[in-house]
Coordinates of N, CA, C and O in Angstrom, one line a residue:
M144 N 65.6 71.1 122.2 CA 66.5 70.4 121.3 C 67.7 69.9 122.0 O 68.3 70.5 122.9
V145 N 68.1 68.7 121.6 CA 69.3 68.1 122.1 C 70.2 67.8 120.9 O 69.8 67.3 119.9
K146 N 71.5 68.2 121.1 CA 72.4 67.9 120.0 C 73.6 67.2 120.5 O 74.0 67.3 121.7
H147 N 74.3 66.4 119.7 CA 75.5 65.7 120.1 C 76.7 66.4 119.4 O 76.7 66.5 118.1
N148 N 77.6 66.8 120.2 CA 78.7 67.6 119.5 C 79.9 66.6 119.1 O 80.1 65.6 119.7
E149 N 80.5 67.0 118.1 CA 81.6 66.2 117.6 C 82.9 66.9 118.0 O 83.1 68.1 117.8
P150 N 83.8 66.2 118.7 CA 85.1 66.8 119.1 C 85.9 67.2 117.9 O 85.9 66.5 116.9
M151 N 86.7 68.2 118.1 CA 87.7 68.7 117.1 C 89.1 68.7 117.7 O 89.3 69.3 118.8
R152 N 90.0 67.9 117.1 CA 91.3 67.8 117.6 C 92.1 69.0 116.9 O 92.1 69.1 115.7
K153 N 92.8 69.8 117.7 CA 93.6 70.9 117.2 C 95.0 70.7 117.5 O 95.4 70.7 118.7
E154 N 95.9 70.6 116.5 CA 97.3 70.4 116.8 C 97.9 71.8 117.0 O 97.6 72.7 116.3
H155 N 98.8 71.9 118.0 CA 99.6 73.1 118.2 C 98.7 74.3 118.3 O 99.1 75.3 117.6
L156 N 97.6 74.3 119.0 CA 96.7 75.4 119.1 C 97.5 76.7 119.6 O 98.1 76.6 120.6
R157 N 97.4 77.7 118.8 CA 98.1 79.0 119.1 C 99.6 78.7 119.3 O 100.3 79.3 120.2
D158 N 100.2 77.8 118.6 CA 101.6 77.4 118.6 C 101.9 76.7 120.0 O 103.1 76.7 120.4
G159 N 100.9 76.1 120.6 CA 101.2 75.3 121.8 C 101.8 74.0 121.5 O 102.0 73.6 120.4
R160 N 102.1 73.3 122.6 CA 102.7 71.9 122.5 C 101.6 70.9 122.3 O 100.5 71.0 122.9
G161 N 101.8 69.9 121.5 CA 100.9 68.8 121.3 C 99.6 69.2 120.7 O 99.5 70.0 119.7
H162 N 98.5 68.7 121.3 CA 97.2 69.0 120.8 C 96.2 69.2 121.9 O 96.5 69.0 123.1
V163 N 95.0 69.8 121.6 CA 93.9 69.9 122.5 C 92.7 69.3 121.7 O 92.7 69.2 120.5
V164 N 91.7 69.0 122.5 CA 90.4 68.5 121.9 C 89.3 69.5 122.4 O 89.1 69.7 123.6
I165 N 88.6 70.0 121.4 CA 87.5 71.0 121.6 C 86.2 70.3 121.4 O 85.9 69.8 120.3
Y166 N 85.3 70.4 122.4 CA 83.9 69.9 122.3 C 83.0 71.1 122.3 O 82.7 71.7 123.3
P167 N 82.6 71.6 121.1 CA 81.7 72.8 121.1 C 80.4 72.6 121.9 O 79.8 71.6 121.8
I168 N 80.1 73.6 122.6 CA 78.8 73.7 123.3 C 77.8 74.5 122.4 O 76.7 74.0 122.2
L169 N 78.2 75.7 122.0 CA 77.5 76.5 121.0 C 78.4 76.8 119.9 O 79.6 77.1 120.1
S170 N 77.9 76.8 118.7 CA 78.8 77.2 117.5 C 78.8 78.7 117.5 O 78.1 79.4 118.2
Q171 N 79.7 79.3 116.6 CA 79.8 80.7 116.5 C 78.5 81.3 116.0 O 78.1 82.3 116.5
E172 N 77.8 80.6 115.1 CA 76.5 81.0 114.6 C 75.5 81.1 115.8 O 74.7 82.0 115.9
E173 N 75.5 80.1 116.6 CA 74.6 80.0 117.8 C 74.8 81.1 118.8 O 74.0 81.4 119.6
L174 N 76.0 81.6 118.8 CA 76.4 82.7 119.7 C 75.8 84.1 119.2 O 75.9 85.1 119.9
M175 N 75.3 84.1 118.0 CA 74.6 85.2 117.4 C 75.4 86.5 117.5 O 74.8 87.6 117.8
G176 N 76.6 86.5 117.1 CA 77.5 87.7 117.1 C 78.0 88.1 118.4 O 78.8 89.1 118.5
H177 N 77.6 87.4 119.5 CA 78.1 87.8 120.8 C 79.5 87.2 121.2 O 80.1 87.7 122.1
G178 N 79.9 86.2 120.4 CA 81.2 85.6 120.7 C 81.6 84.7 119.6 O 80.8 84.5 118.6
T179 N 82.7 84.0 119.8 CA 83.2 83.1 118.7 C 83.4 81.7 119.2 O 83.5 80.8 118.4
M180 N 83.4 81.4 120.5 CA 83.5 80.1 121.0 C 82.9 79.9 122.4 O 83.1 80.8 123.3
Y181 N 82.2 78.8 122.6 CA 81.8 78.3 123.9 C 81.9 76.8 123.8 O 81.2 76.1 123.0
A182 N 82.9 76.3 124.6 CA 83.3 74.9 124.4 C 83.9 74.3 125.7 O 84.4 75.1 126.5
R183 N 83.8 73.0 125.8 CA 84.7 72.2 126.7 C 86.0 71.9 126.0 O 86.0 71.4 124.9
V184 N 87.1 72.3 126.7 CA 88.4 72.1 126.1 C 89.2 71.1 126.9 O 89.3 71.3 128.2
V185 N 89.7 70.0 126.3 CA 90.5 69.0 127.0 C 91.9 69.2 126.6 O 92.2 69.2 125.4
I186 N 92.8 69.4 127.5 CA 94.3 69.6 127.3 C 94.9 68.3 127.8 O 95.0 68.1 129.0
P187 N 95.4 67.4 127.0 CA 96.1 66.2 127.4 C 97.4 66.5 128.2 O 97.9 67.6 128.1
P188 N 97.9 65.5 128.9 CA 99.2 65.7 129.6 C 100.3 66.2 128.7 O 100.4 65.8 127.6
H189 N 101.0 67.2 129.2 CA 102.2 67.8 128.6 C 101.9 68.5 127.3 O 102.7 68.6 126.4
C190 N 100.6 69.0 127.1 CA 100.2 69.8 126.0 C 99.8 71.1 126.5 O 99.7 71.4 127.7
S191 N 99.6 72.1 125.5 CA 99.3 73.4 125.9 C 98.6 74.2 124.8 O 98.6 73.8 123.7
I192 N 98.0 75.3 125.3 CA 97.5 76.3 124.3 C 98.5 77.4 124.4 O 98.9 77.9 125.5
G193 N 99.1 77.8 123.2 CA 100.2 78.8 123.2 C 99.8 80.2 123.6 O 98.6 80.6 123.7
W194 N 100.8 81.0 123.8 CA 100.7 82.4 124.2 C 100.1 83.2 123.0 O 100.5 83.1 121.9
H195 N 98.9 83.8 123.3 CA 98.2 84.6 122.3 C 97.4 85.7 123.0 O 97.2 85.7 124.2
Q196 N 97.1 86.7 122.1 CA 96.4 87.9 122.6 C 94.9 87.9 122.2 O 94.6 87.4 121.1
H197 N 94.1 88.5 123.0 CA 92.7 88.7 122.7 C 92.5 90.1 122.3 O 92.6 91.0 123.1
V198 N 92.1 90.3 121.0 CA 91.9 91.7 120.5 C 90.4 91.7 120.1 O 89.9 90.9 119.3
G199 N 89.7 92.6 120.8 CA 88.2 92.8 120.5 C 87.4 91.7 121.2 O 86.2 91.7 121.0
N200 N 88.0 90.9 122.1 CA 87.2 89.9 122.8 C 87.8 89.6 124.1 O 89.0 90.0 124.4
T201 N 87.1 88.9 125.0 CA 87.5 88.5 126.3 C 87.3 87.0 126.4 O 86.5 86.4 125.7
E202 N 87.9 86.3 127.3 CA 87.7 84.9 127.5 C 87.9 84.4 128.9 O 89.0 84.5 129.4
P203 N 86.9 84.0 129.5 CA 87.1 83.3 130.8 C 87.2 81.8 130.6 O 86.6 81.2 129.7
Y204 N 88.1 81.2 131.4 CA 88.2 79.7 131.5 C 87.7 79.3 132.9 O 88.0 79.9 133.9
Y205 N 86.9 78.2 132.9 CA 86.4 77.7 134.1 C 87.0 76.2 134.2 O 86.6 75.4 133.3
I206 N 87.8 76.0 135.1 CA 88.5 74.7 135.2 C 87.5 73.7 135.8 O 87.0 73.9 136.9
I207 N 87.3 72.5 135.1 CA 86.4 71.5 135.6 C 87.1 70.2 136.0 O 86.5 69.4 136.7
K208 N 88.3 70.0 135.5 CA 89.0 68.7 135.9 C 90.5 68.9 135.7 O 90.9 69.5 134.8
G209 N 91.2 68.2 136.6 CA 92.7 68.2 136.5 C 93.3 69.5 137.0 O 92.6 70.3 137.7
E210 N 94.5 69.7 136.6 CA 95.2 70.9 137.0 C 96.0 71.4 135.8 O 96.5 70.6 135.0
G211 N 96.2 72.7 135.8 CA 97.0 73.3 134.7 C 97.8 74.5 135.2 O 97.6 75.0 136.4
T212 N 98.6 75.1 134.4 CA 99.4 76.3 134.7 C 98.9 77.4 133.8 O 99.0 77.3 132.6
F213 N 98.3 78.4 134.4 CA 97.8 79.5 133.6 C 98.9 80.6 133.6 O 99.4 81.0 134.7
I214 N 99.2 81.1 132.4 CA 100.2 82.1 132.3 C 99.5 83.4 131.9 O 98.9 83.5 130.9
D215 N 99.5 84.4 132.8 CA 98.7 85.6 132.7 C 99.5 86.6 131.9 O 100.6 86.5 131.5
H216 N 98.7 87.7 131.6 CA 99.2 88.8 130.8 C 100.6 89.3 131.2 O 101.5 89.6 130.4
D217 N 100.9 89.4 132.5 CA 102.1 89.9 133.0 C 103.2 88.8 133.2 O 104.2 88.9 133.8
K218 N 102.9 87.6 132.6 CA 103.7 86.4 132.6 C 103.8 85.7 134.0 O 104.6 84.8 134.1
T219 N 102.9 86.1 134.9 CA 102.9 85.3 136.2 C 102.2 84.0 135.9 O 101.4 83.9 135.0
T220 N 102.6 83.0 136.6 CA 102.1 81.7 136.5 C 101.3 81.3 137.7 O 101.7 81.6 138.8
T221 N 100.1 80.6 137.5 CA 99.3 80.2 138.6 C 98.8 78.8 138.3 O 98.3 78.5 137.3
L222 N 99.0 77.9 139.3 CA 98.5 76.5 139.2 C 97.0 76.6 139.5 O 96.6 77.1 140.5
V223 N 96.2 76.1 138.5 CA 94.8 76.1 138.6 C 94.2 74.7 138.8 O 94.8 73.8 138.3
H224 N 93.0 74.7 139.5 CA 92.4 73.4 139.8 C 90.9 73.6 139.5 O 90.4 74.7 139.3
P225 N 90.1 72.5 139.6 CA 88.7 72.6 139.4 C 88.0 73.6 140.3 O 88.3 73.8 141.5
G226 N 87.1 74.4 139.6 CA 86.5 75.5 140.3 C 87.1 76.9 140.1 O 86.5 77.9 140.4
D227 N 88.4 76.9 139.7 CA 89.1 78.2 139.4 C 88.6 78.8 138.1 O 88.3 78.1 137.2
I228 N 88.6 80.1 138.1 CA 88.2 80.9 136.9 C 89.4 81.8 136.5 O 89.9 82.5 137.3
C229 N 89.8 81.7 135.3 CA 90.9 82.5 134.7 C 90.2 83.5 133.7 O 89.5 83.0 132.8
T230 N 90.4 84.8 133.9 CA 89.7 85.8 133.1 C 90.8 86.5 132.3 O 91.7 87.0 132.9
I231 N 90.6 86.6 131.0 CA 91.5 87.3 130.1 C 90.7 88.5 129.6 O 89.7 88.3 128.9
Q232 N 91.2 89.7 129.8 CA 90.5 90.9 129.4 C 90.9 91.2 127.9 O 91.9 90.8 127.4
C233 N 90.1 92.1 127.3 CA 90.4 92.5 126.0 C 91.8 93.1 125.9 O 92.2 93.9 126.8
G234 N 92.6 92.7 124.9 CA 93.9 93.2 124.7 C 95.0 92.5 125.4 O 96.2 92.6 125.2
Q235 N 94.6 91.6 126.3 CA 95.6 90.8 127.1 C 96.1 89.6 126.4 O 95.4 89.0 125.5
W236 N 97.2 89.1 126.8 CA 97.9 87.9 126.4 C 97.7 86.8 127.4 O 97.7 87.1 128.6
H237 N 97.8 85.5 127.0 CA 97.8 84.5 128.0 C 98.1 83.1 127.3 O 98.1 83.0 126.1
S238 N 98.3 82.1 128.1 CA 98.4 80.7 127.7 C 98.0 79.8 128.8 O 97.9 80.2 130.0
M239 N 97.8 78.5 128.5 CA 97.5 77.5 129.5 C 98.3 76.2 129.1 O 98.4 75.8 128.0
E240 N 98.9 75.6 130.2 CA 99.7 74.4 130.0 C 99.2 73.3 130.9 O 98.8 73.6 132.1
N241 N 99.3 72.1 130.5 CA 99.0 71.0 131.3 C 100.3 70.2 131.5 O 100.8 69.5 130.6
N242 N 101.0 70.4 132.6 CA 102.3 69.8 132.9 C 102.1 68.5 133.7 O 103.1 68.0 134.2
S243 N 100.8 68.1 133.9 CA 100.6 66.9 134.8 C 100.5 65.6 133.9 O 100.7 65.6 132.7
E244 N 100.1 64.5 134.6 CA 100.0 63.2 133.9 C 98.6 62.9 133.6 O 98.3 61.8 133.2
E245 N 97.6 63.8 133.9 CA 96.2 63.6 133.6 C 95.6 64.7 132.8 O 96.2 65.8 132.7
D246 N 94.5 64.4 132.0 CA 93.9 65.4 131.3 C 93.4 66.5 132.1 O 93.1 66.4 133.3
M247 N 93.5 67.7 131.6 CA 92.9 68.9 132.2 C 91.7 69.3 131.4 O 91.8 69.3 130.1
E248 N 90.6 69.7 132.0 CA 89.4 70.1 131.2 C 88.9 71.4 131.7 O 89.0 71.7 132.9
M249 N 88.4 72.2 130.8 CA 87.9 73.6 131.2 C 86.8 73.9 130.2 O 86.7 73.4 129.1
I250 N 86.0 74.9 130.6 CA 85.0 75.5 129.8 C 85.6 76.8 129.3 O 86.1 77.6 130.2
A251 N 85.6 77.1 128.0 CA 86.1 78.4 127.5 C 85.0 79.1 126.8 O 84.3 78.5 126.0
L252 N 84.9 80.4 127.0 CA 83.9 81.2 126.4 C 84.6 82.5 125.8 O 85.1 83.3 126.6
V253 N 84.6 82.6 124.5 CA 85.2 83.8 123.9 C 84.0 84.8 123.6 O 83.2 84.5 122.7
L254 N 84.0 85.9 124.3 CA 82.9 86.9 124.1 C 83.4 88.2 123.4 O 84.5 88.7 123.8
N255 N 82.7 88.7 122.4 CA 83.1 89.9 121.8 C 83.0 91.1 122.7 O 82.1 91.2 123.5
E256 N 83.9 92.1 122.4 CA 83.8 93.3 123.2 C 82.5 94.1 122.8 O 82.1 94.1 121.7
G257 N 81.8 94.6 123.8 CA 80.5 95.2 123.6 C 80.6 96.6 123.3 O 80.7 97.5 123.0

């Protein structure tokens, strides 16, 4: 089966700056209870995903294009580039910012705690 996904524009995701565009890879139903999101996420220049906590789930980000600033649970910041993986454990907080002049793209997978 081949499907064409429709992008979803989300304004101020998790109280972040600006907007992000989410391209679903699998829907929540297609994840069959194992998670809530599997998607390519595009963060335009000077936009962000706001500070939020993962309760009952975990989320890795895999950076595929551009650069961003990952803010980890302990508020440390790390400049991330293609090939970097940011892992958010159950109960932790985090956010992601694009402070550059180019789009940043990543794969995000939210998996339920087992």
